[in-house]
Amino acid sequence: MAEAATVSQRAKVIVRGIPGGVSSPRRIAGPVAVALTALLVSACSTVVPRGPSAPPPTKAPPPSTRPDVGVEAGIPRDTARNRVALLVPLSGANAGVGKSLANATQLALLDTKNEQIRVTNYDTAQGAAAAAQRAVADGAQLILGPLLADDVRVVAPIARRAGVPVLSFSNDVSVAGDGVYLMGYTPSQSIERVVDYARSKGVTNFGGLVPNALYGTRASTTFLRAVEAAGGRVVALQTYDRTPGAIGAAVTRMAKDAPFDGVLIADSAGTAATAVPLLRKTSPDMKVMGTELWNTDSGVAARPALNGAWYASVSNGLYRQYATKYRARFGAAPYRLSSLGYDAVLLTARIARDWKVGAPFPEARLRSGEGFSGIDGAFRFGRDGIAERALEVQEIRSGNTAVVSPAPASFGR
């Protein structure tokens, strides 16, 4: 079960030397009551002038020795389970997705009935470095998260010094490696997959629209390489700022190279839906292609402009079952990215079968190459620490999506 991070601020009192904990009041009060009675009788007695002298007052027995009480800072130690830390934003602007990830890990623990690992939540919105330091101090042997690449950069050196691997939910490949593994969906794999599929369907002359941002820079590099590797040609590639009218201006600049067989729009489904009607004025028969970003938009199929478009992503088959179970337990729909938290726990639970309690996390198992399976399908970590995923290609058809190229059942060697 997941614990709130505030538990780490309460002290744990450990009683040593007394079986069953602190002695009951009766066991302590008995000798003390006798002592008090003797003292009171002695204090109230008077001297008798005749007869033998009164006996000297009985000395009270020494007070009962209190048990040696040690106070241990942090959360209670668990000698039966390995401790795993979940570092996600639980407050602030990204609290929604962070809490959804936390709920997903809890659901995975319940579904697997795992009793070998214990997941504790830490809020990165209050400071990723502080969260990582608390997690390490509390005995975490594996970190799930953080969500944001900037937080990964802060957490990684802290975890590395402690010998704790990091399974991040980021998709920024620049933070991977040296003990950091990325669970996030990377745009490069999605673009390569959809370009290969488009080429197999006869698309030869490609155009591209990418935003002026880090995502767009990496997407354009991957796009150029993927088209070349597939035997096609990129006849136009335009960038744009995310400002009103900017994408329309980019489409206008592309017009001189029209028509295109297919155009990749490496942005959200909403932005793509704005650009497509403008593109069709010069290339009415073109195929529209998107990236993994479209799979995080629950309303992607409801955009008429995208009818017939292709995009590559992880499979949604098992995700739909998971979303139903999540909604029944937590009373709300999950964020699409929350499946990363669920799959991270499935992976950990699988490795935990051979993970001795108290021992370091067997990091080599992550790089074994055999791969793992979860809600989002099969995946495995490469030497660079990036999750290679088996992706399917979906087509938008009149308000729904249909799989036109299933994800491969296994990875090629």
Short mmCIF file of C-alpha atoms in Angstrom, two decimals:
data_model
loop_
_atom_site.label_atom_id
_atom_site.label_comp_id
_atom_site.label_asym_id
_atom_site.label_seq_id
_atom_site.Cartn_x
_atom_site.Cartn_y
_atom_site.Cartn_z
CA MET A 1 0.00 0.00 0.00
CA ALA A 2 1.21 3.46 -0.76
CA GLU A 3 1.96 5.73 2.23
CA ALA A 4 1.75 9.53 2.28
CA ALA A 5 5.12 11.27 2.30
CA THR A 6 4.20 13.07 5.53
CA VAL A 7 4.56 9.78 7.39
CA SER A 8 8.31 10.24 7.06
CA GLN A 9 8.07 13.24 9.38
CA ARG A 10 6.69 11.28 12.32
CA ALA A 11 8.91 9.50 14.76
CA LYS A 12 8.78 5.72 15.27
CA VAL A 13 9.20 4.57 18.82
CA ILE A 14 10.95 1.20 19.05
CA VAL A 15 10.76 -0.57 22.39
CA ARG A 16 13.64 -2.91 23.03
CA GLY A 17 14.00 -5.62 25.70
CA ILE A 18 10.35 -6.11 26.58
CA PRO A 19 8.44 -8.71 24.64
CA GLY A 20 5.20 -7.30 23.31
CA GLY A 21 6.16 -3.63 23.67
CA VAL A 22 5.74 -1.18 26.58
CA SER A 23 4.72 -2.68 29.96
CA SER A 24 1.11 -2.20 30.95
CA PRO A 25 0.24 0.38 33.67
CA ARG A 26 -0.59 -2.39 36.13
CA ARG A 27 2.84 -3.96 35.89
CA ILE A 28 4.53 -0.65 36.61
CA ALA A 29 2.03 0.68 39.20
CA GLY A 30 2.25 -2.30 41.64
CA PRO A 31 5.67 -1.74 43.22
CA VAL A 32 5.32 2.02 42.95
CA ALA A 33 2.01 1.93 44.90
CA VAL A 34 3.65 -0.14 47.66
CA ALA A 35 6.49 2.31 47.88
CA LEU A 36 4.18 5.30 48.12
CA THR A 37 2.11 3.63 50.87
CA ALA A 38 5.24 2.94 52.95
CA LEU A 39 6.40 6.50 52.57
CA LEU A 40 3.03 7.93 53.64
CA VAL A 41 2.82 5.69 56.72
CA SER A 42 6.34 6.72 57.74
CA ALA A 43 5.63 10.41 57.33
CA CYS A 44 2.41 10.33 59.43
CA SER A 45 3.65 8.23 62.42
CA THR A 46 4.34 9.89 65.87
CA VAL A 47 6.97 9.07 68.57
CA VAL A 48 5.53 7.10 71.56
CA PRO A 49 7.16 8.31 74.88
CA ARG A 50 6.89 4.96 76.67
CA GLY A 51 7.73 1.52 75.49
CA PRO A 52 10.15 0.32 72.87
CA SER A 53 11.23 2.63 70.11
CA ALA A 54 9.34 2.41 66.87
CA PRO A 55 11.16 0.50 64.12
CA PRO A 56 12.87 2.60 61.46
CA PRO A 57 10.74 3.27 58.37
CA THR A 58 11.04 0.78 55.60
CA LYS A 59 13.04 2.05 52.64
CA ALA A 60 11.06 2.27 49.46
CA PRO A 61 12.28 -0.10 46.74
CA PRO A 62 14.09 1.54 43.83
CA PRO A 63 11.79 2.67 41.03
CA SER A 64 11.19 0.22 38.25
CA THR A 65 13.75 0.50 35.52
CA ARG A 66 12.16 2.04 32.42
CA PRO A 67 12.83 0.21 29.20
CA ASP A 68 15.51 1.53 26.87
CA VAL A 69 13.44 3.52 24.39
CA GLY A 70 15.11 4.40 21.10
CA VAL A 71 13.59 7.01 18.78
CA GLU A 72 14.20 6.46 15.07
CA ALA A 73 13.47 9.28 12.66
CA GLY A 74 11.60 8.61 9.45
CA ILE A 75 9.01 6.05 8.49
CA PRO A 76 8.85 2.61 10.11
CA ARG A 77 11.39 0.12 8.84
CA ASP A 78 9.95 -2.88 7.08
CA THR A 79 11.90 -6.10 7.44
CA ALA A 80 9.43 -8.12 5.39
CA ARG A 81 9.28 -6.04 2.20
CA ASN A 82 11.61 -4.08 -0.03
CA ARG A 83 10.99 -0.37 -0.01
CA VAL A 84 10.22 1.46 -3.25
CA ALA A 85 9.80 5.24 -3.53
CA LEU A 86 7.32 6.93 -5.89
CA LEU A 87 8.41 10.48 -6.71
CA VAL A 88 5.62 12.41 -8.44
CA PRO A 89 3.95 15.84 -8.10
CA LEU A 90 1.15 15.48 -5.53
CA SER A 91 0.47 19.21 -5.31
CA GLY A 92 0.73 22.15 -7.68
CA ALA A 93 -0.02 22.36 -11.38
CA ASN A 94 0.76 18.71 -12.18
CA ALA A 95 -0.94 17.19 -9.14
CA GLY A 96 -3.65 15.58 -11.26
CA VAL A 97 -1.33 13.36 -13.25
CA GLY A 98 0.86 12.74 -10.20
CA LYS A 99 -2.05 11.51 -8.10
CA SER A 100 -3.25 9.37 -10.99
CA LEU A 101 0.19 7.74 -11.14
CA ALA A 102 0.09 7.17 -7.39
CA ASN A 103 -3.36 5.58 -7.65
CA ALA A 104 -2.13 3.37 -10.47
CA THR A 105 0.74 2.01 -8.38
CA GLN A 106 -1.68 1.24 -5.57
CA LEU A 107 -4.00 -0.55 -7.97
CA ALA A 108 -1.11 -2.60 -9.35
CA LEU A 109 -0.10 -3.71 -5.85
CA LEU A 110 -3.67 -4.80 -5.15
CA ASP A 111 -4.01 -6.60 -8.48
CA THR A 112 -0.74 -8.49 -8.10
CA LYS A 113 -1.34 -9.18 -4.37
CA ASN A 114 2.33 -8.44 -3.94
CA GLU A 115 3.66 -8.63 -0.39
CA GLN A 116 7.35 -8.23 -1.22
CA ILE A 117 7.45 -4.52 -2.02
CA ARG A 118 6.17 -1.44 -0.26
CA VAL A 119 5.62 1.81 -2.20
CA THR A 120 5.86 5.18 -0.44
CA ASN A 121 4.83 8.45 -2.13
CA TYR A 122 6.99 11.60 -2.11
CA ASP A 123 5.82 14.95 -3.49
CA THR A 124 8.29 16.39 -6.00
CA ALA A 125 6.29 19.63 -6.22
CA GLN A 126 7.73 20.49 -2.81
CA GLY A 127 11.26 19.96 -4.15
CA ALA A 128 12.55 16.99 -6.12
CA ALA A 129 15.92 16.97 -4.36
CA ALA A 130 14.33 16.96 -0.91
CA ALA A 131 11.95 14.19 -1.97
CA ALA A 132 14.83 12.04 -3.24
CA GLN A 133 16.90 12.64 -0.12
CA ARG A 134 14.00 11.63 2.13
CA ALA A 135 13.37 8.53 0.04
CA VAL A 136 16.99 7.43 0.26
CA ALA A 137 17.11 8.18 4.01
CA ASP A 138 13.96 6.10 4.47
CA GLY A 139 15.69 3.11 2.90
CA ALA A 140 14.29 3.15 -0.66
CA GLN A 141 16.17 0.74 -2.92
CA LEU A 142 14.35 1.75 -6.11
CA ILE A 143 12.80 5.04 -7.26
CA LEU A 144 9.77 5.19 -9.57
CA GLY A 145 9.57 8.63 -11.18
CA PRO A 146 10.00 11.54 -11.35
CA LEU A 147 7.61 12.67 -14.04
CA LEU A 148 9.41 15.77 -15.35
CA ALA A 149 12.83 15.73 -17.00
CA ASP A 150 14.07 18.66 -14.91
CA ASP A 151 13.23 16.72 -11.75
CA VAL A 152 15.04 13.66 -13.09
CA ARG A 153 18.19 15.75 -13.53
CA VAL A 154 17.98 16.76 -9.87
CA VAL A 155 17.13 13.31 -8.51
CA ALA A 156 19.61 11.26 -10.59
CA PRO A 157 22.87 12.24 -8.83
CA ILE A 158 21.29 11.76 -5.38
CA ALA A 159 20.04 8.29 -6.33
CA ARG A 160 23.33 7.43 -8.04
CA ARG A 161 25.38 8.19 -4.93
CA ALA A 162 23.08 5.91 -2.93
CA GLY A 163 23.20 3.13 -5.54
CA VAL A 164 19.46 3.40 -6.19
CA PRO A 165 18.19 2.93 -9.79
CA VAL A 166 15.57 5.36 -11.15
CA LEU A 167 12.62 4.32 -13.34
CA SER A 168 11.42 7.67 -14.65
CA PHE A 169 8.12 8.47 -16.37
CA SER A 170 9.77 11.14 -18.54
CA ASN A 171 10.20 10.80 -22.31
CA ASP A 172 13.21 13.11 -22.53
CA VAL A 173 15.99 10.85 -23.77
CA SER A 174 18.67 13.30 -22.64
CA VAL A 175 18.19 12.25 -18.99
CA ALA A 176 18.50 8.49 -19.62
CA GLY A 177 21.49 6.35 -18.73
CA ASP A 178 23.86 5.86 -15.79
CA GLY A 179 21.21 4.37 -13.55
CA VAL A 180 18.23 6.25 -15.01
CA TYR A 181 15.69 4.31 -17.11
CA LEU A 182 12.88 5.94 -19.09
CA MET A 183 9.39 4.43 -19.06
CA GLY A 184 7.90 7.34 -21.06
CA TYR A 185 6.74 7.11 -24.67
CA THR A 186 9.43 8.65 -26.85
CA PRO A 187 8.42 10.50 -30.04
CA SER A 188 11.24 8.96 -32.07
CA GLN A 189 9.81 5.44 -31.87
CA SER A 190 6.32 6.66 -32.76
CA ILE A 191 7.56 8.64 -35.77
CA GLU A 192 9.69 5.78 -37.07
CA ARG A 193 6.76 3.37 -36.79
CA VAL A 194 4.19 5.56 -38.57
CA VAL A 195 6.65 6.54 -41.33
CA ASP A 196 7.45 2.87 -42.00
CA TYR A 197 3.73 2.09 -42.20
CA ALA A 198 3.04 5.04 -44.51
CA ARG A 199 5.86 4.03 -46.78
CA SER A 200 4.46 0.49 -46.95
CA LYS A 201 1.18 2.02 -48.15
CA GLY A 202 2.79 3.89 -51.01
CA VAL A 203 3.59 7.26 -49.45
CA THR A 204 6.79 8.58 -51.07
CA ASN A 205 6.87 12.38 -50.86
CA PHE A 206 6.67 13.49 -47.24
CA GLY A 207 6.08 16.88 -45.69
CA GLY A 208 6.49 17.79 -42.04
CA LEU A 209 5.20 20.41 -39.59
CA VAL A 210 7.00 20.65 -36.27
CA PRO A 211 6.86 23.23 -33.46
CA ASN A 212 9.81 25.41 -32.47
CA ALA A 213 10.49 23.56 -29.24
CA LEU A 214 12.73 20.79 -27.96
CA TYR A 215 10.07 18.21 -28.87
CA GLY A 216 9.90 19.60 -32.40
CA THR A 217 13.67 19.65 -32.84
CA ARG A 218 13.99 16.01 -31.89
CA ALA A 219 10.92 15.07 -33.92
CA SER A 220 12.29 16.70 -37.08
CA THR A 221 15.64 14.91 -36.74
CA THR A 222 13.92 11.56 -36.31
CA PHE A 223 11.52 12.30 -39.18
CA LEU A 224 14.30 13.04 -41.66
CA ARG A 225 16.21 9.90 -40.72
CA ALA A 226 13.10 7.69 -40.71
CA VAL A 227 11.96 8.80 -44.17
CA GLU A 228 15.44 8.28 -45.60
CA ALA A 229 15.71 4.83 -44.02
CA ALA A 230 12.30 3.89 -45.42
CA GLY A 231 13.25 4.96 -48.96
CA GLY A 232 11.08 8.08 -49.16
CA ARG A 233 11.79 11.79 -49.64
CA VAL A 234 11.14 14.79 -47.41
CA VAL A 235 10.17 17.55 -49.83
CA ALA A 236 9.20 20.13 -47.22
CA LEU A 237 9.76 20.59 -43.47
CA GLN A 238 8.43 23.70 -41.77
CA THR A 239 8.64 24.88 -38.16
CA TYR A 240 6.28 27.23 -36.36
CA ASP A 241 5.87 28.99 -33.04
CA ARG A 242 2.95 28.09 -30.82
CA THR A 243 1.23 31.41 -31.41
CA PRO A 244 -2.08 32.24 -33.13
CA GLY A 245 -1.78 32.00 -36.90
CA ALA A 246 1.76 30.62 -36.85
CA ILE A 247 0.89 27.16 -38.11
CA GLY A 248 -1.20 28.66 -40.92
CA ALA A 249 1.80 30.66 -42.04
CA ALA A 250 3.93 27.50 -41.99
CA VAL A 251 1.39 25.72 -44.21
CA THR A 252 1.47 28.63 -46.62
CA ARG A 253 5.25 28.32 -46.88
CA MET A 254 4.86 24.60 -47.60
CA ALA A 255 2.45 25.22 -50.49
CA LYS A 256 5.24 25.83 -53.01
CA ASP A 257 6.36 22.22 -52.57
CA ALA A 258 2.89 20.68 -52.78
CA PRO A 259 1.35 18.24 -53.40
CA PHE A 260 2.46 15.77 -50.76
CA ASP A 261 1.65 12.08 -50.42
CA GLY A 262 1.72 12.40 -46.64
CA VAL A 263 2.39 15.03 -43.96
CA LEU A 264 3.57 14.43 -40.40
CA ILE A 265 2.28 16.94 -37.84
CA ALA A 266 4.41 16.49 -34.72
CA ASP A 267 2.09 18.20 -32.29
CA SER A 268 -1.15 17.70 -30.41
CA ALA A 269 -4.27 16.41 -32.14
CA GLY A 270 -5.92 19.80 -31.69
CA THR A 271 -3.11 21.62 -33.50
CA ALA A 272 -3.13 19.02 -36.26
CA ALA A 273 -6.88 19.44 -36.73
CA THR A 274 -6.30 23.16 -37.30
CA ALA A 275 -3.62 22.59 -39.94
CA VAL A 276 -5.22 19.77 -41.96
CA PRO A 277 -7.97 21.81 -43.74
CA LEU A 278 -5.31 24.28 -44.87
CA LEU A 279 -3.04 21.48 -46.12
CA ARG A 280 -5.82 19.83 -48.12
CA LYS A 281 -6.23 22.94 -50.25
CA THR A 282 -3.03 21.99 -52.08
CA SER A 283 -2.82 18.26 -51.25
CA PRO A 284 -6.39 16.93 -51.06
CA ASP A 285 -5.38 13.25 -51.18
CA MET A 286 -2.52 13.35 -48.72
CA LYS A 287 -2.34 11.06 -45.69
CA VAL A 288 -2.01 12.79 -42.34
CA MET A 289 0.33 11.32 -39.71
CA GLY A 290 0.60 12.08 -36.01
CA THR A 291 2.77 11.08 -33.07
CA GLU A 292 2.30 9.39 -29.71
CA LEU A 293 0.88 12.69 -28.38
CA TRP A 294 -2.40 11.87 -30.08
CA ASN A 295 -2.92 8.83 -27.91
CA THR A 296 -3.09 11.02 -24.79
CA ASP A 297 -6.04 12.97 -26.27
CA SER A 298 -9.25 11.15 -25.39
CA GLY A 299 -11.12 13.17 -28.02
CA VAL A 300 -8.76 12.57 -30.92
CA ALA A 301 -11.25 10.43 -32.87
CA ALA A 302 -13.98 13.07 -32.54
CA ARG A 303 -12.09 15.61 -34.69
CA PRO A 304 -13.54 15.36 -38.24
CA ALA A 305 -10.47 16.97 -39.84
CA LEU A 306 -8.39 13.98 -38.69
CA ASN A 307 -10.59 11.34 -40.27
CA GLY A 308 -8.32 8.84 -42.05
CA ALA A 309 -5.18 9.97 -40.22
CA TRP A 310 -2.59 7.50 -38.88
CA TYR A 311 -0.59 7.59 -35.67
CA ALA A 312 1.58 5.08 -33.86
CA SER A 313 1.29 4.45 -30.13
CA VAL A 314 1.15 1.81 -27.46
CA SER A 315 -1.89 -0.43 -27.60
CA ASN A 316 -5.11 0.70 -25.91
CA GLY A 317 -6.66 -2.78 -25.59
CA LEU A 318 -5.58 -3.53 -22.02
CA TYR A 319 -5.65 0.13 -21.09
CA ARG A 320 -9.43 0.25 -21.52
CA GLN A 321 -9.84 -2.60 -19.02
CA TYR A 322 -7.49 -0.86 -16.62
CA ALA A 323 -9.37 2.45 -16.99
CA THR A 324 -12.65 0.72 -16.11
CA LYS A 325 -11.15 -0.80 -12.97
CA TYR A 326 -9.47 2.48 -12.03
CA ARG A 327 -12.74 4.40 -12.40
CA ALA A 328 -14.60 1.90 -10.25
CA ARG A 329 -12.05 2.18 -7.44
CA PHE A 330 -11.18 5.88 -7.48
CA GLY A 331 -14.36 7.41 -8.90
CA ALA A 332 -12.66 9.25 -11.76
CA ALA A 333 -11.01 8.53 -15.09
CA PRO A 334 -7.24 8.00 -15.01
CA TYR A 335 -4.74 10.11 -16.88
CA ARG A 336 -3.43 8.18 -19.88
CA LEU A 337 0.12 8.38 -18.55
CA SER A 338 -0.91 6.66 -15.31
CA SER A 339 -0.45 3.29 -17.01
CA LEU A 340 3.30 3.93 -16.71
CA GLY A 341 2.95 3.76 -12.93
CA TYR A 342 0.97 0.54 -13.12
CA ASP A 343 3.50 -1.08 -15.46
CA ALA A 344 6.43 0.09 -13.34
CA VAL A 345 4.97 -1.81 -10.38
CA LEU A 346 4.31 -4.89 -12.53
CA LEU A 347 7.95 -4.82 -13.60
CA THR A 348 9.13 -4.39 -10.01
CA ALA A 349 6.87 -7.17 -8.76
CA ARG A 350 8.23 -9.53 -11.36
CA ILE A 351 11.83 -8.79 -10.41
CA ALA A 352 10.94 -8.93 -6.70
CA ARG A 353 10.54 -12.70 -6.96
CA ASP A 354 14.33 -12.91 -6.90
CA TRP A 355 14.95 -9.74 -4.89
CA LYS A 356 16.03 -10.60 -1.36
CA VAL A 357 14.55 -8.28 1.25
CA GLY A 358 17.12 -5.70 2.31
CA ALA A 359 19.38 -6.35 -0.67
CA PRO A 360 20.04 -3.74 -3.38
CA PHE A 361 17.64 -3.75 -6.31
CA PRO A 362 18.97 -6.16 -8.99
CA GLU A 363 19.44 -3.49 -11.65
CA ALA A 364 21.01 -5.91 -14.12
CA ARG A 365 17.57 -7.51 -14.55
CA LEU A 366 16.35 -4.31 -16.22
CA ARG A 367 18.94 -4.71 -18.97
CA SER A 368 18.50 -8.41 -19.54
CA GLY A 369 16.91 -7.89 -22.95
CA GLU A 370 14.12 -10.38 -22.30
CA GLY A 371 11.64 -7.54 -21.97
CA PHE A 372 8.54 -7.00 -19.90
CA SER A 373 4.83 -6.85 -20.55
CA GLY A 374 2.18 -4.58 -19.13
CA ILE A 375 -0.90 -2.51 -19.88
CA ASP A 376 0.99 -0.70 -22.64
CA GLY A 377 2.26 -3.89 -24.24
CA ALA A 378 5.77 -5.28 -24.52
CA PHE A 379 8.82 -3.16 -23.75
CA ARG A 380 12.48 -3.58 -22.90
CA PHE A 381 15.32 -1.27 -21.92
CA GLY A 382 18.24 -0.73 -24.23
CA ARG A 383 21.78 -0.02 -23.14
CA ASP A 384 20.90 3.67 -23.21
CA GLY A 385 18.22 3.12 -20.56
CA ILE A 386 15.35 4.02 -22.91
CA ALA A 387 12.32 1.74 -23.10
CA GLU A 388 11.91 0.24 -26.55
CA ARG A 389 8.21 -0.36 -27.09
CA ALA A 390 6.15 -2.52 -29.41
CA LEU A 391 3.84 0.02 -31.09
CA GLU A 392 0.72 -0.35 -33.18
CA VAL A 393 -0.60 1.99 -35.90
CA GLN A 394 -4.12 3.29 -35.51
CA GLU A 395 -6.36 4.99 -38.04
CA ILE A 396 -9.12 7.45 -37.18
CA ARG A 397 -12.38 6.38 -38.75
CA SER A 398 -15.59 8.37 -38.38
CA GLY A 399 -15.36 9.04 -34.66
CA ASN A 400 -13.49 5.87 -33.70
CA THR A 401 -10.00 4.44 -34.00
CA ALA A 402 -9.08 1.16 -35.63
CA VAL A 403 -5.81 -0.76 -35.49
CA VAL A 404 -4.44 -1.03 -39.01
CA SER A 405 -1.03 -2.47 -38.07
CA PRO A 406 -0.87 -4.43 -34.79
CA ALA A 407 2.07 -4.17 -32.44
CA PRO A 408 4.63 -6.95 -32.95
CA ALA A 409 4.32 -9.82 -30.51
CA SER A 410 8.06 -9.84 -29.82
CA PHE A 411 11.16 -7.80 -30.47
CA GLY A 412 13.36 -8.56 -33.43
CA ARG A 413 16.89 -9.65 -32.67
#
